[in-house]
Amino acid sequence: MNYNRYFYGEYGGQFVAETLIPLLDELEENFIKYKDNKNFNDELDYLLKNYAGRPTPVYFAKRLSEKYGVNIYLKREDLLHTGAHKINNTLGQALLAKYMGKKRIIAETGAGQHGVATATVCALLGIECTVYMGSLDAKRQRINVERMKMLGAKVEVVDFGSQTLKDAVSAAIKDWVTNVDTTHYLIGSAVGPYPFPEIVAHFQSVIGLEARKFFIEEVGKLPDVVVACVGGGSNAIGIFRGFLEDEDVRLIGVEAGGLSEKVGEHASSISYGKKGVFQGSLSKVLQTEFGQIASVHSVSAGLDYPGVGPEHAYLFDIGRAEYYPINDKEAVDGFFELTRLEGILPALESSHAIGYVMKHHKEFIGKNVLINLSGRGDKDLHIIEDYVRGI
């Protein structure tokens, strides 16, 4: 892999105001200092095991496998405390902030899972917390808004732009620039200027490392295919990191195909995007014909984002990972299929990965397919209800 200090191939970098460079340098310096530090990792490992609930199991979905003729395994990140993989990264970054002496954490959230996970770890560690959220997302995920408030976080609702995740990120960056001395910006996905994509990938790589260990010990070989949903791409890069060097393992990212291929009706940055700088890094970005950031749509608030992490853009360009869209209906079908056949309610984000395997199952017959179940679907029940009713 052509990775260096700032870039994944040509993607990544630090396309930010000069005033932010010293902050990013400070963050990189501390990340390098602590990521291999025994005391830091002992404390993080204890919290991941005894607070978050790691390791999570890999579950063989027997009924789903029998119906589609594919050996389908699920990495159960939905079983973690707070209900999603987001807790891995928030524990790591919040602990890093504590070691850096920061007294305040800010974050952005779309589906609310990252916001809840951030509010949770801030309550745990006694750190002041503010979470930015687009007003549209806040309405779609009102239960998670209440959870964040109960955990002691201040929720700042963003009313400008598309009122979704990208606007929440912009508001959080503005806050960070204003309060640099006391505040750590806890980015929730593998996006933004270096070193954020690398930090998030590092703390989420536990997903792939655990899955790889399971397959070697329990199945006797690696999976043939690894599938994960991709918005910004944190859960996908987390599980991909366990298999990047295993060239016989296909890596498939599933993007939000939304309503159609028309600009503004999907959120498939790699499938339909172009190279562009967005929120601090060079990656694949959905743009209008005039080069402006395009509006996006997905039934899943967590995938409703016009960009993607730079490492994913690089993996696509070199052919190491494949990326395909799945539309809203196919994702909702995936939600109901897993719920009814296995008794597991997946998050709408993860439902895109399930929908992809269902749609293309003939391609995988007889193979071992590992799907990263990034979160649980309780938060999405009212969205599913509205979707079914045609609202």
PDB file of C-alpha atoms in Angstrom, residues 178-306:
ATOM      1  CA  THR A 178     -12.389  28.933  18.188  1.00  0.00           C
ATOM      2  CA  ASN A 179     -11.616  26.789  21.262  1.00  0.00           C
ATOM      3  CA  VAL A 180      -8.380  25.055  20.332  1.00  0.00           C
ATOM      4  CA  ASP A 181      -6.604  25.290  23.658  1.00  0.00           C
ATOM      5  CA  THR A 182      -9.160  23.337  25.675  1.00  0.00           C
ATOM      6  CA  THR A 183     -11.023  21.279  23.093  1.00  0.00           C
ATOM      7  CA  HIS A 184     -10.479  18.033  21.176  1.00  0.00           C
ATOM      8  CA  TYR A 185     -12.578  17.446  18.050  1.00  0.00           C
ATOM      9  CA  LEU A 186     -13.605  13.803  18.190  1.00  0.00           C
ATOM     10  CA  ILE A 187     -14.341  13.029  14.538  1.00  0.00           C
ATOM     11  CA  GLY A 188     -16.568   9.991  14.149  1.00  0.00           C
ATOM     12  CA  SER A 189     -15.610   8.714  10.730  1.00  0.00           C
ATOM     13  CA  ALA A 190     -12.424   8.146   8.759  1.00  0.00           C
ATOM     14  CA  VAL A 191     -12.663  11.572   7.121  1.00  0.00           C
ATOM     15  CA  GLY A 192     -11.179  15.035   7.584  1.00  0.00           C
ATOM     16  CA  PRO A 193      -7.571  16.242   7.459  1.00  0.00           C
ATOM     17  CA  TYR A 194      -4.677  13.966   8.420  1.00  0.00           C
ATOM     18  CA  PRO A 195      -4.214  12.532  11.056  1.00  0.00           C
ATOM     19  CA  PHE A 196      -7.975  12.053  11.698  1.00  0.00           C
ATOM     20  CA  PRO A 197      -8.546   9.324   9.038  1.00  0.00           C
ATOM     21  CA  GLU A 198      -5.569   7.369  10.382  1.00  0.00           C
ATOM     22  CA  ILE A 199      -6.617   7.786  14.025  1.00  0.00           C
ATOM     23  CA  VAL A 200     -10.160   6.541  13.341  1.00  0.00           C
ATOM     24  CA  ALA A 201      -8.896   3.616  11.222  1.00  0.00           C
ATOM     25  CA  HIS A 202      -6.458   2.656  13.996  1.00  0.00           C
ATOM     26  CA  PHE A 203      -9.090   2.583  16.739  1.00  0.00           C
ATOM     27  CA  GLN A 204     -11.622   0.774  14.493  1.00  0.00           C
ATOM     28  CA  SER A 205      -9.122  -1.813  13.207  1.00  0.00           C
ATOM     29  CA  VAL A 206      -9.988  -3.964  16.218  1.00  0.00           C
ATOM     30  CA  ILE A 207     -13.071  -5.071  14.241  1.00  0.00           C
ATOM     31  CA  GLY A 208     -11.064  -6.596  11.418  1.00  0.00           C
ATOM     32  CA  LEU A 209      -8.370  -8.039  13.668  1.00  0.00           C
ATOM     33  CA  GLU A 210     -10.970  -9.873  15.776  1.00  0.00           C
ATOM     34  CA  ALA A 211     -12.802 -11.153  12.691  1.00  0.00           C
ATOM     35  CA  ARG A 212      -9.570 -12.365  11.099  1.00  0.00           C
ATOM     36  CA  LYS A 213      -8.616 -14.221  14.290  1.00  0.00           C
ATOM     37  CA  PHE A 214     -12.062 -15.871  14.423  1.00  0.00           C
ATOM     38  CA  PHE A 215     -11.904 -17.153  10.857  1.00  0.00           C
ATOM     39  CA  ILE A 216      -8.412 -18.570  11.262  1.00  0.00           C
ATOM     40  CA  GLU A 217      -9.247 -20.299  14.567  1.00  0.00           C
ATOM     41  CA  GLU A 218     -12.855 -21.370  14.009  1.00  0.00           C
ATOM     42  CA  VAL A 219     -13.283 -21.763  10.230  1.00  0.00           C
ATOM     43  CA  GLY A 220      -9.714 -22.703   9.389  1.00  0.00           C
ATOM     44  CA  LYS A 221      -9.402 -20.181   6.580  1.00  0.00           C
ATOM     45  CA  LEU A 222     -10.103 -16.541   5.821  1.00  0.00           C
ATOM     46  CA  PRO A 223     -13.477 -15.388   4.451  1.00  0.00           C
ATOM     47  CA  ASP A 224     -13.839 -15.182   0.693  1.00  0.00           C
ATOM     48  CA  VAL A 225     -15.604 -11.813   0.843  1.00  0.00           C
ATOM     49  CA  VAL A 226     -15.878  -9.025   3.435  1.00  0.00           C
ATOM     50  CA  VAL A 227     -18.809  -6.604   3.043  1.00  0.00           C
ATOM     51  CA  ALA A 228     -19.510  -3.374   4.941  1.00  0.00           C
ATOM     52  CA  CYS A 229     -21.623  -0.250   4.436  1.00  0.00           C
ATOM     53  CA  VAL A 230     -19.807   2.984   3.571  1.00  0.00           C
ATOM     54  CA  GLY A 231     -20.792   6.549   4.331  1.00  0.00           C
ATOM     55  CA  GLY A 232     -17.700   8.277   5.674  1.00  0.00           C
ATOM     56  CA  GLY A 233     -16.410   4.733   6.024  1.00  0.00           C
ATOM     57  CA  SER A 234     -15.303   4.104   9.624  1.00  0.00           C
ATOM     58  CA  ASN A 235     -16.819   0.663  10.141  1.00  0.00           C
ATOM     59  CA  ALA A 236     -15.741  -0.447   6.671  1.00  0.00           C
ATOM     60  CA  ILE A 237     -12.138   0.659   7.071  1.00  0.00           C
ATOM     61  CA  GLY A 238     -12.141  -0.937  10.528  1.00  0.00           C
ATOM     62  CA  ILE A 239     -12.988  -4.389   9.202  1.00  0.00           C
ATOM     63  CA  PHE A 240     -10.993  -3.935   5.946  1.00  0.00           C
ATOM     64  CA  ARG A 241      -7.831  -3.207   7.971  1.00  0.00           C
ATOM     65  CA  GLY A 242      -7.889  -6.828   9.166  1.00  0.00           C
ATOM     66  CA  PHE A 243      -7.678  -8.160   5.599  1.00  0.00           C
ATOM     67  CA  LEU A 244      -5.888  -5.541   3.469  1.00  0.00           C
ATOM     68  CA  GLU A 245      -2.825  -7.715   2.929  1.00  0.00           C
ATOM     69  CA  ASP A 246      -4.887 -10.832   2.117  1.00  0.00           C
ATOM     70  CA  GLU A 247      -5.309 -10.327  -1.628  1.00  0.00           C
ATOM     71  CA  ASP A 248      -7.557 -13.381  -2.020  1.00  0.00           C
ATOM     72  CA  VAL A 249     -10.169 -11.783   0.250  1.00  0.00           C
ATOM     73  CA  ARG A 250     -12.549  -9.511  -1.722  1.00  0.00           C
ATOM     74  CA  LEU A 251     -13.363  -6.281   0.086  1.00  0.00           C
ATOM     75  CA  ILE A 252     -16.718  -4.724  -0.830  1.00  0.00           C
ATOM     76  CA  GLY A 253     -18.036  -1.374   0.400  1.00  0.00           C
ATOM     77  CA  VAL A 254     -21.746  -0.678  -0.044  1.00  0.00           C
ATOM     78  CA  GLU A 255     -22.803   2.929  -0.554  1.00  0.00           C
ATOM     79  CA  ALA A 256     -26.192   4.576  -0.157  1.00  0.00           C
ATOM     80  CA  GLY A 257     -27.895   4.406  -3.559  1.00  0.00           C
ATOM     81  CA  GLY A 258     -30.870   6.366  -2.233  1.00  0.00           C
ATOM     82  CA  LEU A 259     -33.737   6.891  -4.674  1.00  0.00           C
ATOM     83  CA  SER A 260     -31.884   6.944  -8.006  1.00  0.00           C
ATOM     84  CA  GLU A 261     -28.587   7.745  -9.753  1.00  0.00           C
ATOM     85  CA  LYS A 262     -29.675  11.384 -10.119  1.00  0.00           C
ATOM     86  CA  VAL A 263     -27.544  13.981  -8.309  1.00  0.00           C
ATOM     87  CA  GLY A 264     -29.201  14.824  -5.010  1.00  0.00           C
ATOM     88  CA  GLU A 265     -31.037  11.498  -4.736  1.00  0.00           C
ATOM     89  CA  HIS A 266     -28.202   9.281  -3.460  1.00  0.00           C
ATOM     90  CA  ALA A 267     -25.028   9.412  -1.338  1.00  0.00           C
ATOM     91  CA  SER A 268     -22.645   7.205  -3.349  1.00  0.00           C
ATOM     92  CA  SER A 269     -19.432   9.236  -3.330  1.00  0.00           C
ATOM     93  CA  ILE A 270     -17.170   6.620  -4.899  1.00  0.00           C
ATOM     94  CA  SER A 271     -19.684   5.279  -7.408  1.00  0.00           C
ATOM     95  CA  TYR A 272     -20.686   8.709  -8.747  1.00  0.00           C
ATOM     96  CA  GLY A 273     -18.291  11.245  -7.190  1.00  0.00           C
ATOM     97  CA  LYS A 274     -15.225  13.065  -8.479  1.00  0.00           C
ATOM     98  CA  LYS A 275     -11.893  14.011  -6.926  1.00  0.00           C
ATOM     99  CA  GLY A 276     -12.290  17.049  -4.753  1.00  0.00           C
ATOM    100  CA  VAL A 277     -11.320  18.695  -1.490  1.00  0.00           C
ATOM    101  CA  PHE A 278     -14.000  18.480   1.165  1.00  0.00           C
ATOM    102  CA  GLN A 279     -13.720  19.188   4.880  1.00  0.00           C
ATOM    103  CA  GLY A 280      -9.947  19.096   4.965  1.00  0.00           C
ATOM    104  CA  SER A 281      -8.872  16.270   2.672  1.00  0.00           C
ATOM    105  CA  LEU A 282      -8.762  15.179  -0.974  1.00  0.00           C
ATOM    106  CA  SER A 283     -11.112  12.322  -1.717  1.00  0.00           C
ATOM    107  CA  LYS A 284     -14.086  11.319  -3.860  1.00  0.00           C
ATOM    108  CA  VAL A 285     -16.825  13.900  -3.422  1.00  0.00           C
ATOM    109  CA  LEU A 286     -20.318  14.272  -4.857  1.00  0.00           C
ATOM    110  CA  GLN A 287     -20.407  17.530  -6.814  1.00  0.00           C
ATOM    111  CA  THR A 288     -22.725  19.490  -9.036  1.00  0.00           C
ATOM    112  CA  GLU A 289     -21.779  20.304 -12.620  1.00  0.00           C
ATOM    113  CA  PHE A 290     -20.385  23.587 -11.270  1.00  0.00           C
ATOM    114  CA  GLY A 291     -18.117  21.861  -8.746  1.00  0.00           C
ATOM    115  CA  GLN A 292     -20.214  22.692  -5.695  1.00  0.00           C
ATOM    116  CA  ILE A 293     -20.845  20.057  -3.026  1.00  0.00           C
ATOM    117  CA  ALA A 294     -24.002  18.238  -4.084  1.00  0.00           C
ATOM    118  CA  SER A 295     -26.993  17.596  -1.870  1.00  0.00           C
ATOM    119  CA  VAL A 296     -27.451  13.939  -0.953  1.00  0.00           C
ATOM    120  CA  HIS A 297     -30.164  11.547   0.138  1.00  0.00           C
ATOM    121  CA  SER A 298     -30.304   8.262   1.985  1.00  0.00           C
ATOM    122  CA  VAL A 299     -32.961   6.557   4.073  1.00  0.00           C
ATOM    123  CA  SER A 300     -30.109   6.106   6.551  1.00  0.00           C
ATOM    124  CA  ALA A 301     -28.986   9.280   8.335  1.00  0.00           C
ATOM    125  CA  GLY A 302     -25.586   7.709   8.999  1.00  0.00           C
ATOM    126  CA  LEU A 303     -24.841   7.374   5.267  1.00  0.00           C
ATOM    127  CA  ASP A 304     -26.287  10.755   4.273  1.00  0.00           C
ATOM    128  CA  TYR A 305     -22.877  12.361   3.504  1.00  0.00           C
ATOM    129  CA  PRO A 306     -21.406  13.697   0.208  1.00  0.00           C
TER     130      PRO A 306
END
